[in-house]
Amino acid sequence: MPDVAAAHAEVREVLRVPAHEAVFEPLPHNPWNGVTAGVWRVTGGDRSAVLKVLTRTKETSVSWAASNDPRHWNFWRREAYVYRSGLARVWQRHGIRAPRLLECAERPDGDVALWLEDVPGEPATTWTLTGHVDHAHRLGTAQGTVGAGEDAPWLSQGFLRDYTSDRTTGEALLDDDEAWQRPLIREHFPPGLREDMVRLRHDREWFLTVMESLPRALSHLDQWPANVRSGGAGTSVLLDWAFTGDGALGEDLGNYLPDAVFDLFVPAAELPGLAKAAYDAYVQGLRESGWRGDEQLVRLGVCASAVKYDWLTALMLARADEEQVAYGNEGTVPAGLRYRERGLALAFLAEWAAEARQLAPRLGFPEAPSGR
């Protein structure tokens, strides 16, 4: 439960009811992220709001630790700055908006309380494929119009490199024959995945250098169905702007598509068709916005973004004997289902990586390493 005493004045200000009349309902979120003290839906009378408390004092793993560096991907105050500056509204006229900021409270203990609109729309976790494609079109229009955006001093830089650098769990298992013979792995990972994922890890620096050299865009950097809701006709509401900053054009889309499968919101069998339709819609949105760049650079940005998940295979190897916990610690998921779907999605990312290796030299980039 949140510190109700700290929230007393905030509840009265936002919901117009005494704190003791408010009901706090915990909402799913990443419990390991060191910048998030908690997220709740708070209801009082006929009003409701979402309370998200930002902190820098939460104990967690190194890979999710809060940072005081304004450019670090996990800078603990960034989301407050995004909302208070109005940056969260920058894509609104293109059909992607953020929840309205109702109150931003600096607490005596140093935490920051964000009180946000409780968006009633349908979560993208339950959308049809058409809904995801429509969101991709809006994203293309928004990023083509806004471009790299204003370089505020608290926007993240080097997200992809820094985010992946600390995710080393199970890395040694990529070359461990026994790990690849565990039943979950042997039965559910496609043939050839080991070779593909070992090579992706081996080529990591090349992929990161390519991504850092592509056209830039103001990027959300955590786009996936759990962070998107319907906002009315032709509108998406995008949640959780904590990582916002500099990214490659196409990087947000390259994150959204595989993540939809990794957390079982879209069946892996539908990923190839979804990815093609969403990419075409994204490029169409870019063109409609007036963007006149080389579309092959966008394609390279989407395909090379596969490097964001080069650590996931190793993590799956390391956790093959563990209970499979659902996102936000909301129960469990069948281990076989998770490993089958993620294995197929990783194989799809291997195809993206292969396409990136072929495309990059034609666009003037050095060739990828020749493998191991």
mmCIF file of C-alpha atoms in Angstrom:
data_model
loop_
_atom_site.group_PDB
_atom_site.id
_atom_site.type_symbol
_atom_site.label_atom_id
_atom_site.label_comp_id
_atom_site.label_asym_id
_atom_site.label_seq_id
_atom_site.Cartn_x
_atom_site.Cartn_y
_atom_site.Cartn_z
ATOM 1 C CA MET A 1 0.000 0.000 0.000
ATOM 2 C CA PRO A 2 1.147 3.589 -0.606
ATOM 3 C CA ASP A 3 1.889 5.998 2.196
ATOM 4 C CA VAL A 4 -1.681 7.219 2.703
ATOM 5 C CA ALA A 5 -0.519 9.955 5.061
ATOM 6 C CA ALA A 6 1.725 11.382 2.349
ATOM 7 C CA ALA A 7 -1.127 11.156 -0.144
ATOM 8 C CA HIS A 8 -3.697 12.873 2.121
ATOM 9 C CA ALA A 9 -3.474 16.356 0.639
ATOM 10 C CA GLU A 10 -3.019 14.931 -2.841
ATOM 11 C CA VAL A 11 -6.204 12.865 -2.617
ATOM 12 C CA ARG A 12 -8.201 15.849 -1.473
ATOM 13 C CA GLU A 13 -6.775 18.001 -4.251
ATOM 14 C CA VAL A 14 -7.278 15.470 -7.062
ATOM 15 C CA LEU A 15 -10.379 13.523 -6.064
ATOM 16 C CA ARG A 16 -12.054 16.072 -3.766
ATOM 17 C CA VAL A 17 -12.561 13.500 -1.018
ATOM 18 C CA PRO A 18 -10.791 12.858 2.324
ATOM 19 C CA ALA A 19 -7.934 10.371 2.110
ATOM 20 C CA HIS A 20 -9.725 7.834 4.324
ATOM 21 C CA GLU A 21 -12.531 7.603 1.765
ATOM 22 C CA ALA A 22 -10.176 6.764 -1.091
ATOM 23 C CA VAL A 23 -9.655 3.180 -2.256
ATOM 24 C CA PHE A 24 -6.164 2.243 -3.519
ATOM 25 C CA GLU A 25 -6.034 -0.609 -6.052
ATOM 26 C CA PRO A 26 -2.532 -1.795 -7.047
ATOM 27 C CA LEU A 27 -1.982 -1.894 -10.808
ATOM 28 C CA PRO A 28 0.387 -4.206 -12.721
ATOM 29 C CA HIS A 29 3.808 -2.707 -13.387
ATOM 30 C CA ASN A 30 7.439 -3.772 -13.436
ATOM 31 C CA PRO A 31 8.125 -4.389 -9.714
ATOM 32 C CA TRP A 32 11.883 -4.608 -10.288
ATOM 33 C CA ASN A 33 12.291 -1.107 -11.714
ATOM 34 C CA GLY A 34 14.056 0.994 -9.088
ATOM 35 C CA VAL A 35 12.348 4.238 -10.129
ATOM 36 C CA THR A 36 8.814 2.989 -9.435
ATOM 37 C CA ALA A 37 7.661 2.866 -5.816
ATOM 38 C CA GLY A 38 4.237 1.712 -6.967
ATOM 39 C CA VAL A 39 1.256 2.324 -9.237
ATOM 40 C CA TRP A 40 -2.356 2.437 -8.028
ATOM 41 C CA ARG A 41 -5.818 3.258 -9.277
ATOM 42 C CA VAL A 42 -7.270 5.542 -6.629
ATOM 43 C CA THR A 43 -11.062 5.860 -6.418
ATOM 44 C CA GLY A 44 -13.016 8.288 -4.278
ATOM 45 C CA GLY A 45 -16.708 9.012 -4.752
ATOM 46 C CA ASP A 46 -17.397 9.152 -8.483
ATOM 47 C CA ARG A 47 -13.817 10.094 -9.398
ATOM 48 C CA SER A 48 -10.732 8.020 -10.103
ATOM 49 C CA ALA A 49 -7.106 8.661 -10.993
ATOM 50 C CA VAL A 50 -3.875 6.724 -11.381
ATOM 51 C CA LEU A 51 -1.129 7.408 -8.848
ATOM 52 C CA LYS A 52 2.444 6.611 -9.834
ATOM 53 C CA VAL A 53 5.163 7.310 -7.265
ATOM 54 C CA LEU A 54 8.693 7.917 -8.560
ATOM 55 C CA THR A 55 11.610 7.196 -6.249
ATOM 56 C CA ARG A 56 15.387 6.804 -6.207
ATOM 57 C CA THR A 57 15.686 4.861 -2.940
ATOM 58 C CA LYS A 58 14.162 1.494 -3.888
ATOM 59 C CA GLU A 59 16.489 -1.505 -3.572
ATOM 60 C CA THR A 60 16.661 -3.611 -6.709
ATOM 61 C CA SER A 61 19.113 -5.303 -9.088
ATOM 62 C CA VAL A 62 21.878 -3.411 -10.863
ATOM 63 C CA SER A 63 20.089 -3.794 -14.199
ATOM 64 C CA TRP A 64 17.022 -1.922 -12.881
ATOM 65 C CA ALA A 65 18.669 0.559 -10.498
ATOM 66 C CA ALA A 66 17.460 4.156 -10.492
ATOM 67 C CA SER A 67 19.923 6.738 -11.786
ATOM 68 C CA ASN A 68 20.540 10.381 -10.897
ATOM 69 C CA ASP A 69 22.065 10.998 -14.337
ATOM 70 C CA PRO A 70 19.493 12.925 -16.442
ATOM 71 C CA ARG A 71 20.725 11.228 -19.633
ATOM 72 C CA HIS A 72 20.648 7.690 -18.232
ATOM 73 C CA TRP A 73 17.813 5.528 -19.535
ATOM 74 C CA ASN A 74 16.526 4.971 -15.972
ATOM 75 C CA PHE A 75 16.810 8.536 -14.647
ATOM 76 C CA TRP A 76 14.317 8.496 -11.823
ATOM 77 C CA ARG A 77 12.683 11.914 -12.351
ATOM 78 C CA ARG A 78 12.341 11.816 -16.151
ATOM 79 C CA GLU A 79 8.672 10.970 -16.333
ATOM 80 C CA ALA A 80 7.796 13.910 -14.102
ATOM 81 C CA TYR A 81 9.720 16.223 -16.419
ATOM 82 C CA VAL A 82 8.035 14.751 -19.503
ATOM 83 C CA TYR A 83 4.597 15.490 -18.083
ATOM 84 C CA ARG A 84 5.339 18.864 -16.503
ATOM 85 C CA SER A 85 7.111 20.203 -19.595
ATOM 86 C CA GLY A 86 4.236 19.277 -21.877
ATOM 87 C CA LEU A 87 6.426 16.946 -23.942
ATOM 88 C CA ALA A 88 3.945 14.126 -23.333
ATOM 89 C CA ARG A 89 1.508 16.055 -25.532
ATOM 90 C CA VAL A 90 3.899 16.469 -28.475
ATOM 91 C CA TRP A 91 2.296 13.713 -30.592
ATOM 92 C CA GLN A 92 -1.292 14.503 -29.599
ATOM 93 C CA ARG A 93 -2.389 16.138 -32.840
ATOM 94 C CA HIS A 94 -1.207 13.033 -34.676
ATOM 95 C CA GLY A 95 -3.421 10.704 -32.647
ATOM 96 C CA ILE A 96 -1.100 9.618 -29.833
ATOM 97 C CA ARG A 97 -1.507 11.272 -26.472
ATOM 98 C CA ALA A 98 -0.546 10.706 -22.852
ATOM 99 C CA PRO A 99 -2.889 10.587 -19.863
ATOM 100 C CA ARG A 100 -3.648 14.079 -18.576
ATOM 101 C CA LEU A 101 -1.473 15.161 -15.665
ATOM 102 C CA LEU A 102 -3.746 16.001 -12.745
ATOM 103 C CA GLU A 103 -1.118 16.727 -10.099
ATOM 104 C CA CYS A 104 2.638 16.396 -9.656
ATOM 105 C CA ALA A 105 3.545 16.467 -5.981
ATOM 106 C CA GLU A 106 7.017 16.708 -4.490
ATOM 107 C CA ARG A 107 6.888 14.722 -1.255
ATOM 108 C CA PRO A 108 8.875 15.439 1.928
ATOM 109 C CA ASP A 109 10.753 12.126 1.621
ATOM 110 C CA GLY A 110 12.046 13.150 -1.815
ATOM 111 C CA ASP A 111 9.682 10.976 -3.865
ATOM 112 C CA VAL A 112 7.523 12.454 -6.626
ATOM 113 C CA ALA A 113 3.837 11.566 -6.927
ATOM 114 C CA LEU A 114 2.319 11.685 -10.407
ATOM 115 C CA TRP A 115 -1.466 11.798 -10.413
ATOM 116 C CA LEU A 116 -2.692 10.932 -13.889
ATOM 117 C CA GLU A 117 -5.963 10.558 -15.741
ATOM 118 C CA ASP A 118 -7.464 7.096 -15.351
ATOM 119 C CA VAL A 119 -7.855 6.306 -19.056
ATOM 120 C CA PRO A 120 -10.986 4.185 -19.632
ATOM 121 C CA GLY A 121 -10.127 2.922 -23.123
ATOM 122 C CA GLU A 122 -9.497 -0.669 -24.134
ATOM 123 C CA PRO A 123 -5.921 -1.815 -23.441
ATOM 124 C CA ALA A 124 -3.872 -2.750 -26.491
ATOM 125 C CA THR A 125 -3.246 -6.125 -24.849
ATOM 126 C CA THR A 126 -6.721 -7.084 -26.147
ATOM 127 C CA TRP A 127 -6.656 -5.294 -29.510
ATOM 128 C CA THR A 128 -7.136 -6.991 -32.849
ATOM 129 C CA LEU A 129 -4.231 -6.882 -35.300
ATOM 130 C CA THR A 130 -5.952 -3.945 -37.003
ATOM 131 C CA GLY A 131 -5.666 -1.919 -33.805
ATOM 132 C CA HIS A 132 -1.909 -2.467 -33.648
ATOM 133 C CA VAL A 133 -1.516 -1.547 -37.319
ATOM 134 C CA ASP A 134 -3.501 1.658 -36.825
ATOM 135 C CA HIS A 135 -1.272 2.576 -33.891
ATOM 136 C CA ALA A 136 1.804 2.008 -36.060
ATOM 137 C CA HIS A 137 0.388 4.408 -38.664
ATOM 138 C CA ARG A 138 -0.189 7.084 -36.027
ATOM 139 C CA LEU A 139 3.323 6.541 -34.697
ATOM 140 C CA GLY A 140 4.815 7.025 -38.153
ATOM 141 C CA THR A 141 2.877 10.234 -38.675
ATOM 142 C CA ALA A 142 3.934 11.553 -35.272
ATOM 143 C CA GLN A 143 7.613 10.703 -35.559
ATOM 144 C CA GLY A 144 7.819 11.936 -39.143
ATOM 145 C CA THR A 145 6.384 15.306 -38.137
ATOM 146 C CA VAL A 146 8.134 15.863 -34.818
ATOM 147 C CA GLY A 147 11.463 14.367 -35.876
ATOM 148 C CA ALA A 148 14.158 14.292 -33.207
ATOM 149 C CA GLY A 149 12.254 16.772 -31.057
ATOM 150 C CA GLU A 150 13.589 19.239 -28.543
ATOM 151 C CA ASP A 151 16.807 18.119 -26.878
ATOM 152 C CA ALA A 152 15.821 18.740 -23.262
ATOM 153 C CA PRO A 153 18.683 17.972 -20.833
ATOM 154 C CA TRP A 154 16.706 15.183 -19.144
ATOM 155 C CA LEU A 155 15.887 13.155 -22.272
ATOM 156 C CA SER A 156 17.655 9.793 -22.385
ATOM 157 C CA GLN A 157 20.607 9.232 -24.679
ATOM 158 C CA GLY A 158 22.231 5.953 -25.654
ATOM 159 C CA PHE A 159 19.226 3.977 -24.422
ATOM 160 C CA LEU A 160 19.739 0.858 -26.483
ATOM 161 C CA ARG A 161 23.414 0.447 -25.614
ATOM 162 C CA ASP A 162 23.032 1.168 -21.899
ATOM 163 C CA TYR A 163 19.798 -0.780 -21.397
ATOM 164 C CA THR A 164 21.285 -3.964 -22.838
ATOM 165 C CA SER A 165 24.769 -3.693 -21.317
ATOM 166 C CA ASP A 166 23.786 -4.811 -17.801
ATOM 167 C CA ARG A 167 21.561 -7.685 -18.931
ATOM 168 C CA THR A 168 24.034 -10.539 -18.758
ATOM 169 C CA THR A 169 22.072 -13.201 -16.837
ATOM 170 C CA GLY A 170 22.798 -16.615 -18.344
ATOM 171 C CA GLU A 171 25.195 -15.260 -20.963
ATOM 172 C CA ALA A 172 27.651 -18.141 -20.470
ATOM 173 C CA LEU A 173 24.816 -20.612 -21.152
ATOM 174 C CA LEU A 174 24.681 -19.622 -24.822
ATOM 175 C CA ASP A 175 27.689 -21.909 -25.326
ATOM 176 C CA ASP A 176 26.540 -24.577 -22.857
ATOM 177 C CA ASP A 177 25.349 -27.768 -24.561
ATOM 178 C CA GLU A 178 23.563 -28.973 -21.439
ATOM 179 C CA ALA A 179 21.530 -25.757 -21.139
ATOM 180 C CA TRP A 180 20.246 -26.180 -24.697
ATOM 181 C CA GLN A 181 19.193 -29.765 -23.926
ATOM 182 C CA ARG A 182 16.795 -28.863 -21.114
ATOM 183 C CA PRO A 183 13.305 -30.092 -22.025
ATOM 184 C CA LEU A 184 11.689 -26.660 -22.333
ATOM 185 C CA ILE A 185 14.451 -25.509 -24.655
ATOM 186 C CA ARG A 186 14.771 -28.672 -26.688
ATOM 187 C CA GLU A 187 11.016 -29.043 -27.188
ATOM 188 C CA HIS A 188 10.041 -25.428 -27.854
ATOM 189 C CA PHE A 189 12.969 -23.506 -29.379
ATOM 190 C CA PRO A 190 13.106 -23.774 -33.204
ATOM 191 C CA PRO A 191 16.056 -25.521 -34.891
ATOM 192 C CA GLY A 192 18.871 -23.130 -35.670
ATOM 193 C CA LEU A 193 17.909 -20.631 -32.970
ATOM 194 C CA ARG A 194 21.042 -21.336 -30.964
ATOM 195 C CA GLU A 195 23.340 -20.445 -33.846
ATOM 196 C CA ASP A 196 21.301 -17.338 -34.683
ATOM 197 C CA MET A 197 21.200 -16.005 -31.139
ATOM 198 C CA VAL A 198 24.889 -16.703 -30.483
ATOM 199 C CA ARG A 199 25.698 -14.732 -33.617
ATOM 200 C CA LEU A 200 23.400 -11.865 -32.599
ATOM 201 C CA ARG A 201 25.274 -11.652 -29.312
ATOM 202 C CA HIS A 202 28.583 -11.811 -31.140
ATOM 203 C CA ASP A 203 27.501 -8.994 -33.501
ATOM 204 C CA ARG A 204 26.071 -6.805 -30.744
ATOM 205 C CA GLU A 205 28.544 -3.917 -31.156
ATOM 206 C CA TRP A 206 27.981 -3.791 -34.906
ATOM 207 C CA PHE A 207 24.201 -3.601 -34.462
ATOM 208 C CA LEU A 208 24.460 -0.897 -31.798
ATOM 209 C CA THR A 209 26.779 1.192 -33.981
ATOM 210 C CA VAL A 210 24.336 0.910 -36.885
ATOM 211 C CA MET A 211 21.394 1.916 -34.698
ATOM 212 C CA GLU A 212 23.296 4.911 -33.337
ATOM 213 C CA SER A 213 24.110 6.084 -36.888
ATOM 214 C CA LEU A 214 20.559 6.060 -38.280
ATOM 215 C CA PRO A 215 18.178 9.057 -38.582
ATOM 216 C CA ARG A 216 16.965 10.128 -35.157
ATOM 217 C CA ALA A 217 13.475 10.492 -33.728
ATOM 218 C CA LEU A 218 11.984 11.521 -30.426
ATOM 219 C CA SER A 219 11.226 8.059 -29.053
ATOM 220 C CA HIS A 220 9.137 6.658 -26.232
ATOM 221 C CA LEU A 221 11.454 3.612 -25.974
ATOM 222 C CA ASP A 222 8.981 1.444 -24.062
ATOM 223 C CA GLN A 223 6.186 0.966 -26.574
ATOM 224 C CA TRP A 224 4.387 -2.340 -26.110
ATOM 225 C CA PRO A 225 0.715 -3.269 -25.775
ATOM 226 C CA ALA A 226 0.632 -3.011 -21.966
ATOM 227 C CA ASN A 227 1.580 0.675 -22.289
ATOM 228 C CA VAL A 228 -1.075 1.588 -24.866
ATOM 229 C CA ARG A 229 -4.836 2.064 -24.600
ATOM 230 C CA SER A 230 -7.597 3.223 -26.901
ATOM 231 C CA GLY A 231 -8.284 6.920 -26.562
ATOM 232 C CA GLY A 232 -11.374 7.241 -28.723
ATOM 233 C CA ALA A 233 -11.782 7.196 -32.485
ATOM 234 C CA GLY A 234 -8.393 7.177 -34.204
ATOM 235 C CA THR A 235 -6.467 7.844 -30.992
ATOM 236 C CA SER A 236 -3.975 5.911 -28.853
ATOM 237 C CA VAL A 237 -3.106 6.775 -25.263
ATOM 238 C CA LEU A 238 0.526 6.011 -24.497
ATOM 239 C CA LEU A 239 1.518 5.316 -20.873
ATOM 240 C CA ASP A 240 4.846 5.197 -19.015
ATOM 241 C CA TRP A 241 7.117 7.823 -20.575
ATOM 242 C CA ALA A 242 10.001 7.076 -18.193
ATOM 243 C CA PHE A 243 12.578 6.158 -20.871
ATOM 244 C CA THR A 244 11.711 8.907 -23.369
ATOM 245 C CA GLY A 245 14.575 10.301 -25.412
ATOM 246 C CA ASP A 246 16.739 9.890 -28.471
ATOM 247 C CA GLY A 247 16.192 6.814 -30.621
ATOM 248 C CA ALA A 248 16.552 5.654 -34.197
ATOM 249 C CA LEU A 249 13.670 6.162 -36.584
ATOM 250 C CA GLY A 250 11.827 2.832 -36.521
ATOM 251 C CA GLU A 251 13.200 1.788 -33.116
ATOM 252 C CA ASP A 252 9.882 2.232 -31.288
ATOM 253 C CA LEU A 253 8.107 0.032 -33.833
ATOM 254 C CA GLY A 254 10.904 -2.535 -33.592
ATOM 255 C CA ASN A 255 10.240 -2.710 -29.854
ATOM 256 C CA TYR A 256 6.445 -2.834 -30.036
ATOM 257 C CA LEU A 257 6.071 -5.783 -32.415
ATOM 258 C CA PRO A 258 8.138 -8.525 -30.733
ATOM 259 C CA ASP A 259 7.052 -7.380 -27.267
ATOM 260 C CA ALA A 260 3.451 -8.051 -28.266
ATOM 261 C CA VAL A 261 4.399 -11.733 -28.624
ATOM 262 C CA PHE A 262 6.912 -12.025 -25.772
ATOM 263 C CA ASP A 263 4.158 -11.305 -23.248
ATOM 264 C CA LEU A 264 1.522 -13.393 -25.024
ATOM 265 C CA PHE A 265 -0.695 -10.567 -26.275
ATOM 266 C CA VAL A 266 -0.355 -11.636 -29.930
ATOM 267 C CA PRO A 267 0.210 -15.238 -31.080
ATOM 268 C CA ALA A 268 3.678 -15.760 -32.549
ATOM 269 C CA ALA A 269 2.135 -17.289 -35.674
ATOM 270 C CA GLU A 270 0.601 -13.890 -36.450
ATOM 271 C CA LEU A 271 3.816 -11.898 -35.971
ATOM 272 C CA PRO A 272 5.083 -12.020 -39.601
ATOM 273 C CA GLY A 273 1.791 -10.721 -40.989
ATOM 274 C CA LEU A 274 1.433 -8.111 -38.246
ATOM 275 C CA ALA A 275 5.005 -6.929 -38.680
ATOM 276 C CA LYS A 276 4.581 -6.424 -42.432
ATOM 277 C CA ALA A 277 1.269 -4.586 -42.105
ATOM 278 C CA ALA A 278 2.492 -2.448 -39.207
ATOM 279 C CA TYR A 279 5.719 -1.543 -40.998
ATOM 280 C CA ASP A 280 3.862 -0.534 -44.151
ATOM 281 C CA ALA A 281 1.464 1.571 -42.072
ATOM 282 C CA TYR A 282 4.358 3.197 -40.195
ATOM 283 C CA VAL A 283 6.089 4.179 -43.455
ATOM 284 C CA GLN A 284 2.797 5.434 -44.864
ATOM 285 C CA GLY A 285 2.434 7.624 -41.778
ATOM 286 C CA LEU A 286 5.959 8.956 -42.250
ATOM 287 C CA ARG A 287 5.197 9.859 -45.866
ATOM 288 C CA GLU A 288 1.886 11.492 -44.981
ATOM 289 C CA SER A 289 3.694 13.655 -42.435
ATOM 290 C CA GLY A 290 5.927 15.055 -45.165
ATOM 291 C CA TRP A 291 8.990 13.000 -44.281
ATOM 292 C CA ARG A 292 11.163 12.584 -47.394
ATOM 293 C CA GLY A 293 14.028 10.422 -46.155
ATOM 294 C CA ASP A 294 15.270 7.077 -47.464
ATOM 295 C CA GLU A 295 12.748 4.412 -46.503
ATOM 296 C CA GLN A 296 15.493 1.766 -46.479
ATOM 297 C CA LEU A 297 17.035 3.511 -43.474
ATOM 298 C CA VAL A 298 13.735 3.093 -41.636
ATOM 299 C CA ARG A 299 13.680 -0.577 -42.567
ATOM 300 C CA LEU A 300 17.217 -0.943 -41.266
ATOM 301 C CA GLY A 301 16.199 0.755 -38.006
ATOM 302 C CA VAL A 302 13.345 -1.704 -37.463
ATOM 303 C CA CYS A 303 15.396 -4.788 -38.362
ATOM 304 C CA ALA A 304 18.584 -3.825 -36.492
ATOM 305 C CA SER A 305 16.530 -3.085 -33.378
ATOM 306 C CA ALA A 306 16.509 -6.866 -32.899
ATOM 307 C CA VAL A 307 19.685 -6.298 -30.894
ATOM 308 C CA LYS A 308 17.566 -5.028 -27.991
ATOM 309 C CA TYR A 309 16.688 -8.652 -27.253
ATOM 310 C CA ASP A 310 20.075 -10.311 -27.717
ATOM 311 C CA TRP A 311 20.085 -10.999 -23.954
ATOM 312 C CA LEU A 312 16.639 -12.614 -23.826
ATOM 313 C CA THR A 313 17.714 -16.021 -25.086
ATOM 314 C CA ALA A 314 20.348 -16.292 -22.358
ATOM 315 C CA LEU A 315 17.772 -15.284 -19.752
ATOM 316 C CA MET A 316 15.379 -17.945 -21.013
ATOM 317 C CA LEU A 317 18.139 -20.548 -20.745
ATOM 318 C CA ALA A 318 18.844 -19.451 -17.172
ATOM 319 C CA ARG A 319 15.192 -19.625 -16.110
ATOM 320 C CA ALA A 320 14.154 -22.824 -17.831
ATOM 321 C CA ASP A 321 13.708 -24.599 -14.490
ATOM 322 C CA GLU A 322 11.800 -21.757 -12.772
ATOM 323 C CA GLU A 323 8.121 -20.976 -12.384
ATOM 324 C CA GLN A 324 7.084 -18.649 -15.210
ATOM 325 C CA VAL A 325 5.744 -15.452 -13.659
ATOM 326 C CA ALA A 326 3.444 -13.221 -15.689
ATOM 327 C CA TYR A 327 4.133 -9.518 -16.217
ATOM 328 C CA GLY A 328 3.821 -7.463 -13.040
ATOM 329 C CA ASN A 329 3.840 -10.630 -10.908
ATOM 330 C CA GLU A 330 0.212 -11.154 -11.914
ATOM 331 C CA GLY A 331 0.129 -14.931 -11.519
ATOM 332 C CA THR A 332 1.960 -17.417 -13.730
ATOM 333 C CA VAL A 333 1.865 -18.543 -17.351
ATOM 334 C CA PRO A 334 2.322 -22.080 -18.728
ATOM 335 C CA ALA A 335 6.023 -22.667 -19.249
ATOM 336 C CA GLY A 336 5.591 -24.517 -22.525
ATOM 337 C CA LEU A 337 3.430 -21.751 -23.976
ATOM 338 C CA ARG A 338 5.883 -19.034 -22.992
ATOM 339 C CA TYR A 339 8.929 -20.875 -24.364
ATOM 340 C CA ARG A 340 7.231 -21.831 -27.606
ATOM 341 C CA GLU A 341 5.949 -18.323 -28.305
ATOM 342 C CA ARG A 342 9.166 -16.605 -27.306
ATOM 343 C CA GLY A 343 11.236 -19.091 -29.258
ATOM 344 C CA LEU A 344 9.242 -18.354 -32.406
ATOM 345 C CA ALA A 345 9.493 -14.602 -31.808
ATOM 346 C CA LEU A 346 13.256 -14.845 -31.298
ATOM 347 C CA ALA A 347 13.523 -16.787 -34.557
ATOM 348 C CA PHE A 348 11.613 -13.961 -36.246
ATOM 349 C CA LEU A 349 14.090 -11.458 -34.781
ATOM 350 C CA ALA A 350 16.909 -13.575 -36.196
ATOM 351 C CA GLU A 351 15.342 -13.001 -39.621
ATOM 352 C CA TRP A 352 15.286 -9.247 -38.935
ATOM 353 C CA ALA A 353 18.956 -9.412 -37.932
ATOM 354 C CA ALA A 354 19.848 -11.279 -41.117
ATOM 355 C CA GLU A 355 18.006 -8.681 -43.195
ATOM 356 C CA ALA A 356 19.856 -5.890 -41.387
ATOM 357 C CA ARG A 357 23.225 -7.524 -42.170
ATOM 358 C CA GLN A 358 22.321 -7.606 -45.865
ATOM 359 C CA LEU A 359 20.793 -4.132 -46.025
ATOM 360 C CA ALA A 360 23.376 -2.125 -44.089
ATOM 361 C CA PRO A 361 26.313 -2.440 -46.548
ATOM 362 C CA ARG A 362 24.049 -1.330 -49.411
ATOM 363 C CA LEU A 363 23.401 1.860 -47.434
ATOM 364 C CA GLY A 364 27.064 2.598 -46.814
ATOM 365 C CA PHE A 365 27.582 0.882 -43.449
ATOM 366 C CA PRO A 366 30.484 -1.522 -42.848
ATOM 367 C CA GLU A 367 29.652 -5.186 -43.250
ATOM 368 C CA ALA A 368 28.755 -7.145 -40.133
ATOM 369 C CA PRO A 369 31.324 -9.547 -38.671
ATOM 370 C CA SER A 370 31.450 -12.813 -40.559
ATOM 371 C CA GLY A 371 30.295 -14.910 -37.624
ATOM 372 C CA ARG A 372 32.073 -17.206 -35.213
#
